[in-house]
Short mmCIF file of C-alpha atoms (C1' of nucleotides) in Angstrom, two decimals:
data_model
loop_
_atom_site.label_atom_id
_atom_site.label_comp_id
_atom_site.label_asym_id
_atom_site.label_seq_id
_atom_site.Cartn_x
_atom_site.Cartn_y
_atom_site.Cartn_z
CA MET T 276 0.00 0.29 -0.06
CA GLY T 277 1.71 2.88 -1.14
CA ASN T 278 0.62 6.63 -1.28
CA ASP T 279 -2.40 5.81 -3.47
CA GLU T 280 -5.79 5.39 -1.63
CA ILE T 281 -6.53 1.79 -1.83
CA CYS T 282 -8.45 2.10 1.53
CA LEU T 283 -9.16 4.98 3.52
CA SER T 284 -9.05 3.13 6.80
CA PHE T 285 -5.43 1.90 6.38
CA LEU T 286 -4.39 5.31 5.70
CA VAL T 287 -5.78 6.60 9.35
CA ARG T 288 -3.98 3.29 10.62
CA GLN T 289 -0.81 4.07 8.98
CA ALA T 290 -1.11 7.89 10.59
CA TRP T 291 -1.64 6.35 14.06
CA LEU T 292 0.98 4.09 13.73
CA ASN T 293 3.59 6.41 13.19
CA MET T 294 2.49 8.95 15.41
CA ARG T 295 2.42 6.23 18.13
CA SER T 296 5.87 5.91 17.34
CA VAL T 297 6.75 9.19 17.42
CA MET T 298 4.94 9.86 20.58
CA ASP T 299 7.12 6.48 21.95
CA SER T 300 10.05 8.03 21.04
CA ALA T 301 9.35 11.15 22.73
CA LEU T 302 7.80 9.06 26.26
CA ALA T 303 10.99 6.92 26.24
CA THR T 304 13.07 9.57 28.07
CA HIS T 305 10.47 9.79 30.53
CA ASP T 306 9.79 6.22 30.88
CA LEU T 307 6.40 6.13 30.10
CA SER T 308 4.42 3.72 27.44
CA VAL T 309 1.98 5.42 25.34
CA ALA T 310 -0.72 3.53 27.24
CA GLN T 311 0.35 4.83 30.60
CA TYR T 312 0.56 8.36 29.37
CA ALA T 313 -3.07 7.75 27.92
CA THR T 314 -4.16 6.32 31.19
CA LEU T 315 -2.48 9.48 33.09
CA LEU T 316 -4.13 11.75 30.72
CA VAL T 317 -7.24 10.46 31.85
CA LEU T 318 -7.25 10.25 35.18
CA ASP T 319 -5.98 13.88 35.24
CA GLU T 320 -9.22 14.82 33.39
CA GLN T 321 -11.47 12.27 35.26
CA PRO T 322 -10.14 12.15 38.77
CA GLY T 323 -11.87 9.03 40.81
CA ALA T 324 -12.39 7.32 37.43
CA SER T 325 -12.99 3.55 37.94
CA VAL T 326 -11.59 1.09 36.30
CA ALA T 327 -14.62 0.65 33.68
CA ASP T 328 -14.58 4.54 33.26
CA VAL T 329 -10.62 4.59 32.44
CA ALA T 330 -11.22 1.40 29.86
CA ARG T 331 -13.87 3.44 28.07
CA ALA T 332 -11.94 6.42 28.03
CA VAL T 333 -8.85 4.80 26.35
CA ALA T 334 -11.21 2.64 24.03
CA SER T 335 -9.88 -0.70 25.35
CA THR T 336 -11.21 -3.22 27.62
CA ARG T 337 -11.77 -3.45 31.51
CA GLN T 338 -9.17 -6.57 31.45
CA SER T 339 -6.57 -4.48 29.70
CA ALA T 340 -7.06 -1.52 31.93
CA ASN T 341 -7.03 -3.14 35.14
CA GLU T 342 -3.58 -4.69 34.38
CA LEU T 343 -2.15 -1.60 32.96
CA LEU T 344 -3.33 0.12 36.37
CA ALA T 345 -2.12 -2.54 38.35
CA GLY T 346 1.58 -1.80 36.92
CA MET T 347 0.92 1.62 37.42
CA GLU T 348 0.03 1.21 41.00
CA ARG T 349 3.15 -0.72 41.76
CA ALA T 350 5.12 1.87 40.29
CA THR T 351 3.19 4.37 42.46
CA MET T 352 1.67 6.66 39.66
CA VAL T 353 -1.60 6.10 40.54
CA GLU T 354 -3.70 5.18 44.13
CA ARG T 355 -7.01 3.24 44.17
CA HIS T 356 -9.44 3.51 47.17
CA PRO T 357 -12.87 1.91 47.89
CA HIS T 358 -15.71 3.77 46.30
CA PRO T 359 -17.90 5.26 48.85
CA GLN T 360 -21.10 4.70 46.92
CA ASP T 361 -20.56 1.39 44.91
CA ARG T 362 -18.89 -1.58 46.61
CA ARG T 363 -17.99 -2.99 43.09
CA SER T 364 -16.33 -0.33 41.92
CA GLN T 365 -13.09 1.87 42.94
CA LYS T 366 -11.91 5.37 42.63
CA ILE T 367 -8.34 6.09 41.01
CA HIS T 368 -6.39 8.98 41.40
CA LEU T 369 -3.00 9.92 40.25
CA THR T 370 -0.50 10.36 42.98
CA ALA T 371 1.77 13.28 43.18
CA LEU T 372 4.52 11.44 41.41
CA GLY T 373 2.13 10.31 38.57
CA ARG T 374 0.95 13.91 38.23
CA SER T 375 4.63 15.19 37.88
CA ARG T 376 5.42 12.52 35.36
CA LEU T 377 2.69 13.46 33.16
CA GLU T 378 3.62 17.23 33.58
CA ALA T 379 7.00 16.60 32.55
CA ALA T 380 6.03 14.36 29.51
CA ARG T 381 2.93 16.57 28.38
CA PRO T 382 4.77 19.21 26.81
CA VAL T 383 7.30 16.99 25.14
CA VAL T 384 4.45 15.10 23.47
CA HIS T 385 2.41 18.21 22.56
CA ALA T 386 5.97 19.68 20.94
CA ARG T 387 6.52 16.72 18.69
CA GLU T 388 2.76 16.69 17.54
CA SER T 389 2.74 19.88 16.80
CA GLU T 390 5.89 19.45 14.68
CA LEU T 391 4.11 17.05 12.87
CA GLU T 392 1.32 19.58 11.58
CA VAL T 393 3.77 22.36 10.49
CA GLY T 394 2.40 23.78 7.53
CA PHE T 395 -1.05 23.17 8.12
CA ASP T 396 -3.10 26.31 9.11
CA ALA T 397 -5.65 26.71 11.86
CA GLY T 398 -8.51 26.38 9.60
CA GLU T 399 -7.01 23.03 8.02
CA ARG T 400 -6.17 22.08 11.32
CA ALA T 401 -9.93 22.33 12.85
CA MET T 402 -11.22 20.76 9.82
CA VAL T 403 -9.25 17.57 10.22
CA ARG T 404 -10.15 17.39 13.66
CA GLU T 405 -13.69 17.59 13.01
CA TRP T 406 -13.46 14.85 10.57
CA LEU T 407 -11.45 12.65 12.73
CA ALA T 408 -14.10 12.97 15.37
CA ARG T 409 -16.46 12.28 12.83
CA MET T 410 -14.58 8.82 11.91
CA ALA T 411 -14.15 8.37 15.50
CA ARG T 412 -17.87 8.09 16.14
CA ALA T 413 -19.84 7.61 12.71
CA GLY T 414 -21.16 4.14 11.09
CA HIS T 415 -23.00 2.65 14.27
CA ASP T 416 -26.72 1.94 13.64
CA MET P 87 -11.00 11.25 26.89
CA GLY P 88 -13.88 13.12 25.76
CA ASN P 89 -14.42 15.26 22.68
CA ASP P 90 -11.83 17.79 23.57
CA GLU P 91 -8.55 17.36 22.57
CA ILE P 92 -6.36 16.12 24.92
CA CYS P 93 -3.78 14.63 22.31
CA LEU P 94 -3.86 14.63 18.89
CA SER P 95 -2.49 10.93 18.52
CA PHE P 96 -5.40 9.32 20.59
CA LEU P 97 -7.93 11.39 18.45
CA VAL P 98 -6.48 9.58 15.35
CA ARG P 99 -6.42 6.15 17.43
CA GLN P 100 -10.26 6.56 18.22
CA ALA P 101 -10.40 7.38 14.43
CA TRP P 102 -9.16 4.34 13.38
CA LEU P 103 -10.64 2.02 15.81
CA ASN P 104 -13.79 3.03 14.51
CA MET P 105 -12.83 2.54 11.02
CA ARG P 106 -12.08 -0.72 11.82
CA SER P 107 -15.25 -1.62 13.70
CA VAL P 108 -16.89 -0.39 10.74
CA MET P 109 -14.82 -2.40 8.34
CA ASP P 110 -14.83 -5.70 10.42
CA SER P 111 -18.92 -5.05 10.25
CA ALA P 112 -18.89 -4.93 6.60
CA LEU P 113 -16.40 -7.93 6.06
CA ALA P 114 -18.11 -10.40 8.23
CA THR P 115 -20.56 -11.34 5.60
CA HIS P 116 -17.46 -12.18 3.38
CA ASP P 117 -15.90 -13.96 6.10
CA LEU P 118 -12.80 -12.14 5.96
CA SER P 119 -11.01 -10.23 8.55
CA VAL P 120 -9.51 -6.76 8.38
CA ALA P 121 -6.03 -8.09 8.24
CA GLN P 122 -6.92 -10.45 5.28
CA TYR P 123 -8.44 -7.73 3.60
CA ALA P 124 -5.68 -5.73 3.65
CA THR P 125 -3.61 -8.32 2.55
CA LEU P 126 -5.84 -9.22 -0.33
CA LEU P 127 -5.43 -5.38 -1.36
CA VAL P 128 -1.40 -5.58 -1.20
CA LEU P 129 -1.35 -8.62 -3.31
CA ASP P 130 -4.04 -7.05 -5.49
CA GLU P 131 -1.65 -4.05 -6.18
CA GLN P 132 1.56 -5.90 -5.99
CA PRO P 133 1.24 -9.43 -7.58
CA GLY P 134 4.12 -11.83 -6.81
CA ALA P 135 5.04 -9.87 -3.59
CA SER P 136 7.33 -11.42 -0.98
CA VAL P 137 6.12 -12.16 2.59
CA ALA P 138 8.62 -9.23 3.74
CA ASP P 139 6.99 -6.86 0.76
CA VAL P 140 3.66 -7.81 2.41
CA ALA P 141 4.82 -7.25 5.62
CA ARG P 142 6.18 -3.73 5.04
CA ALA P 143 2.77 -2.79 2.66
CA VAL P 144 0.55 -3.61 5.98
CA ALA P 145 2.99 -1.91 8.30
CA SER P 146 3.50 -5.20 10.17
CA THR P 147 6.31 -7.90 10.52
CA ARG P 148 7.32 -10.31 8.71
CA GLN P 149 6.44 -12.78 11.24
CA SER P 150 2.91 -11.61 11.77
CA ALA P 151 2.34 -11.47 7.70
CA ASN P 152 3.80 -14.90 7.26
CA GLU P 153 1.41 -16.33 9.87
CA LEU P 154 -1.19 -14.51 8.13
CA LEU P 155 -0.36 -15.89 4.68
CA ALA P 156 0.03 -19.21 5.81
CA GLY P 157 -3.63 -18.80 6.86
CA MET P 158 -4.75 -17.55 3.82
CA GLU P 159 -2.93 -20.17 1.58
CA ARG P 160 -4.68 -22.97 3.66
CA ALA P 161 -7.86 -21.24 2.79
CA THR P 162 -6.68 -21.20 -1.00
CA MET P 163 -6.87 -17.44 -1.14
CA VAL P 164 -3.13 -17.09 -1.75
CA GLU P 165 -0.58 -19.09 -3.61
CA ARG P 166 3.13 -19.26 -3.18
CA HIS P 167 5.86 -20.13 -5.53
CA PRO P 168 9.54 -19.86 -5.19
CA HIS P 169 11.16 -16.82 -6.45
CA PRO P 170 13.15 -17.36 -9.72
CA GLN P 171 16.02 -15.18 -8.92
CA ASP P 172 16.25 -15.09 -4.87
CA ARG P 173 16.49 -18.25 -3.03
CA ARG P 174 15.58 -16.80 -0.01
CA SER P 175 12.14 -15.59 -0.95
CA GLN P 176 8.71 -16.28 -2.54
CA LYS P 177 6.36 -14.62 -4.87
CA ILE P 178 2.78 -14.91 -3.41
CA HIS P 179 -0.04 -14.31 -5.65
CA LEU P 180 -3.86 -14.10 -5.45
CA THR P 181 -5.90 -17.31 -6.35
CA ALA P 182 -8.77 -16.84 -8.46
CA LEU P 183 -10.87 -17.48 -5.21
CA GLY P 184 -8.97 -15.01 -3.49
CA ARG P 185 -9.41 -12.40 -6.32
CA SER P 186 -13.10 -12.94 -6.37
CA ARG P 187 -13.50 -12.49 -2.64
CA LEU P 188 -11.79 -9.59 -3.02
CA GLU P 189 -13.72 -8.29 -5.71
CA ALA P 190 -16.96 -8.81 -3.72
CA ALA P 191 -15.91 -7.30 -0.23
CA ARG P 192 -14.27 -4.14 -1.88
CA PRO P 193 -17.33 -2.48 -2.84
CA VAL P 194 -18.81 -2.79 0.54
CA VAL P 195 -15.84 -1.32 2.37
CA HIS P 196 -15.58 1.35 -0.09
CA ALA P 197 -19.16 2.09 0.37
CA ARG P 198 -19.29 2.20 4.14
CA GLU P 199 -16.33 4.38 4.13
CA SER P 200 -18.05 6.62 1.88
CA GLU P 201 -21.01 7.08 4.06
CA LEU P 202 -18.47 7.97 7.00
CA GLU P 203 -17.32 11.00 4.95
CA VAL P 204 -21.08 12.42 4.06
CA GLY P 205 -20.95 16.15 4.32
CA PHE P 206 -17.12 16.59 3.52
CA ASP P 207 -16.85 18.07 0.33
CA ALA P 208 -14.00 17.24 -2.19
CA GLY P 209 -11.84 19.74 -0.82
CA GLU P 210 -12.13 18.89 2.37
CA ARG P 211 -11.33 15.28 1.63
CA ALA P 212 -8.27 16.03 -0.44
CA MET P 213 -6.91 18.11 2.48
CA VAL P 214 -7.40 15.27 4.96
CA ARG P 215 -5.71 12.51 2.83
CA GLU P 216 -2.65 15.14 2.67
CA TRP P 217 -2.76 15.77 6.49
CA LEU P 218 -3.16 11.79 6.83
CA ALA P 219 0.07 10.96 4.60
CA ARG P 220 1.85 13.77 6.39
CA MET P 221 1.15 11.98 9.72
CA ALA P 222 1.72 8.56 8.51
CA ARG P 223 5.27 9.46 7.52
CA ALA P 224 6.61 12.79 9.57
CA GLY P 225 8.83 12.50 12.52
CA HIS P 226 11.55 10.48 11.44
CA ASP P 227 14.92 12.34 11.70
"C1'" DT Q 288 -41.29 -3.59 46.65
"C1'" DC Q 289 -38.77 -6.96 43.83
"C1'" DA Q 290 -37.15 -9.87 39.84
"C1'" DG Q 291 -34.38 -9.28 36.16
"C1'" DA Q 292 -30.92 -7.05 33.69
"C1'" DA Q 293 -27.08 -4.43 33.53
"C1'" DT Q 294 -22.46 -3.53 35.81
"C1'" DC Q 295 -18.55 -3.60 38.68
"C1'" DG Q 296 -13.22 -5.86 39.08
"C1'" DT Q 297 -11.13 -10.28 38.34
"C1'" DC Q 298 -9.68 -14.66 36.81
"C1'" DA Q 299 -8.68 -17.61 32.83
"C1'" DG Q 300 -7.44 -18.74 28.42
"C1'" DG Q 301 -6.70 -17.61 23.93
"C1'" DA Q 302 -5.49 -14.74 19.53
"C1'" DA Q 303 -2.73 -11.36 17.28
"C1'" DC Q 304 0.72 -9.28 17.32
"C1'" DC Q 305 5.82 -8.18 19.00
"C1'" DT Q 306 11.17 -9.00 19.34
"C1'" DG Q 307 15.32 -11.80 19.09
"C1'" DT Q 308 17.38 -14.96 16.42
"C1'" DC Q 309 19.06 -18.36 12.80
"C1'" DA Q 310 21.27 -20.06 8.43
"C1'" DA Q 311 21.43 -19.32 3.97
"C1'" DA Q 312 21.15 -16.01 0.10
"C1'" DT Q 313 22.00 -11.63 -1.74
"C1'" DT Q 314 23.45 -6.69 -1.80
"C1'" DT Q 315 26.84 -3.29 -1.06
"C1'" DT Q 316 31.31 -1.48 -0.29
"C1'" DG Q 317 36.08 -0.54 -0.51
"C1'" DC G 87 36.68 -9.62 -6.14
"C1'" DA G 88 36.30 -10.45 -1.01
"C1'" DA G 89 34.23 -9.16 3.01
"C1'" DA G 90 30.64 -6.73 5.44
"C1'" DA G 91 26.00 -5.61 5.34
"C1'" DT G 92 21.72 -6.34 4.53
"C1'" DT G 93 17.78 -9.38 3.65
"C1'" DT G 94 15.07 -13.54 3.31
"C1'" DG G 95 11.30 -16.84 5.79
"C1'" DA G 96 10.87 -19.45 9.52
"C1'" DC G 97 11.34 -20.65 14.77
"C1'" DA G 98 11.04 -19.63 19.39
"C1'" DG G 99 9.37 -16.84 23.26
"C1'" DG G 100 7.14 -12.92 25.24
"C1'" DT G 101 3.48 -9.03 25.48
"C1'" DT G 102 -0.57 -6.61 24.92
"C1'" DC G 103 -4.50 -7.09 23.49
"C1'" DC G 104 -9.09 -9.76 23.30
"C1'" DT G 105 -13.47 -12.58 24.98
"C1'" DG G 106 -15.98 -15.13 28.30
"C1'" DA G 107 -17.25 -16.24 32.49
"C1'" DC G 108 -17.64 -15.52 37.64
"C1'" DG G 109 -19.70 -13.63 42.02
"C1'" DA G 110 -21.30 -9.19 43.79
"C1'" DT G 111 -23.37 -5.03 43.63
"C1'" DT G 112 -26.71 -1.71 41.71
"C1'" DC G 113 -30.19 -0.12 38.45
"C1'" DT G 114 -34.32 -0.50 35.98
"C1'" DG G 115 -39.18 -1.13 35.42
"C1'" DA G 116 -43.74 -3.31 36.19
#
DNA sequence: TCAGAATCGTCAGGAACCTGTCAAATTTTG
DNA sequence: CAAAATTTGACAGGTTCCTGACGATTCTGA
């Protein structure tokens, strides 16, 4: 599959794979995986989220999210507390360490992402995001 | 991660995941996986490609490609021949069955993809593809 | 109010991907 | 031309994701 569009979806996939690779490189010096970074972002935005909340937010499964969170808990990036109203569930929070690691990595990731878009103006960028948002949710009856 | 852009890369990921899901549904009635469909496309475009060629084209590894091709060979969608000039390598071709399955599935996938983009004009679509192509290759020094 | 449906975190097992490695073959380099 | 470097398909082992299932809990609607 060269540059000719054989299938739009695979063009998006290749964009994602490359962006993931770029991000992986950016996060390497911070000793964070892409999945860990995503999880830190989610917990920053949704403090006290449950495992299931995290899984949904990162478009994954509860099982995968749980395993990832277990590792991050061991690394003291996150902490879990019993949920005060729901005995099946937990509230998960960033630790101070988790937060500082996120704040260290975030500008680096953003800078790398910005570099990728050099040459596209604000209108084009906005339009692309609109398109991506559509792609992210369309097609389900 | 809601609709607010916390991280561009994850927006692209979600677009891909959803498009993959849509494609999966479209291919279900054809009893083809997304990876198989991608491989059929590659072999249609590059008849006689090697395992390594296929792997590169679908942005995967030789090992994964080889396993996938093995399954497709067993299902008589593809056939492998020794390479006439390179004794390490094979030339892989679509069988008539593989071709007919691809031709049956292709319009359905394209139709579904087109539906996703309803409301975006030709200029916007071209611009998005330019952006995606950039994202697919930028960032490597 | 209560029964059935849905959801929770977790366990178990498996699929689909990966990296490392190998011997042989081919290509590149000086 | 020979040595070094790279590439090939395949084996081995591992990682990361998945689905199915469970008992407990919560939600829903009649």
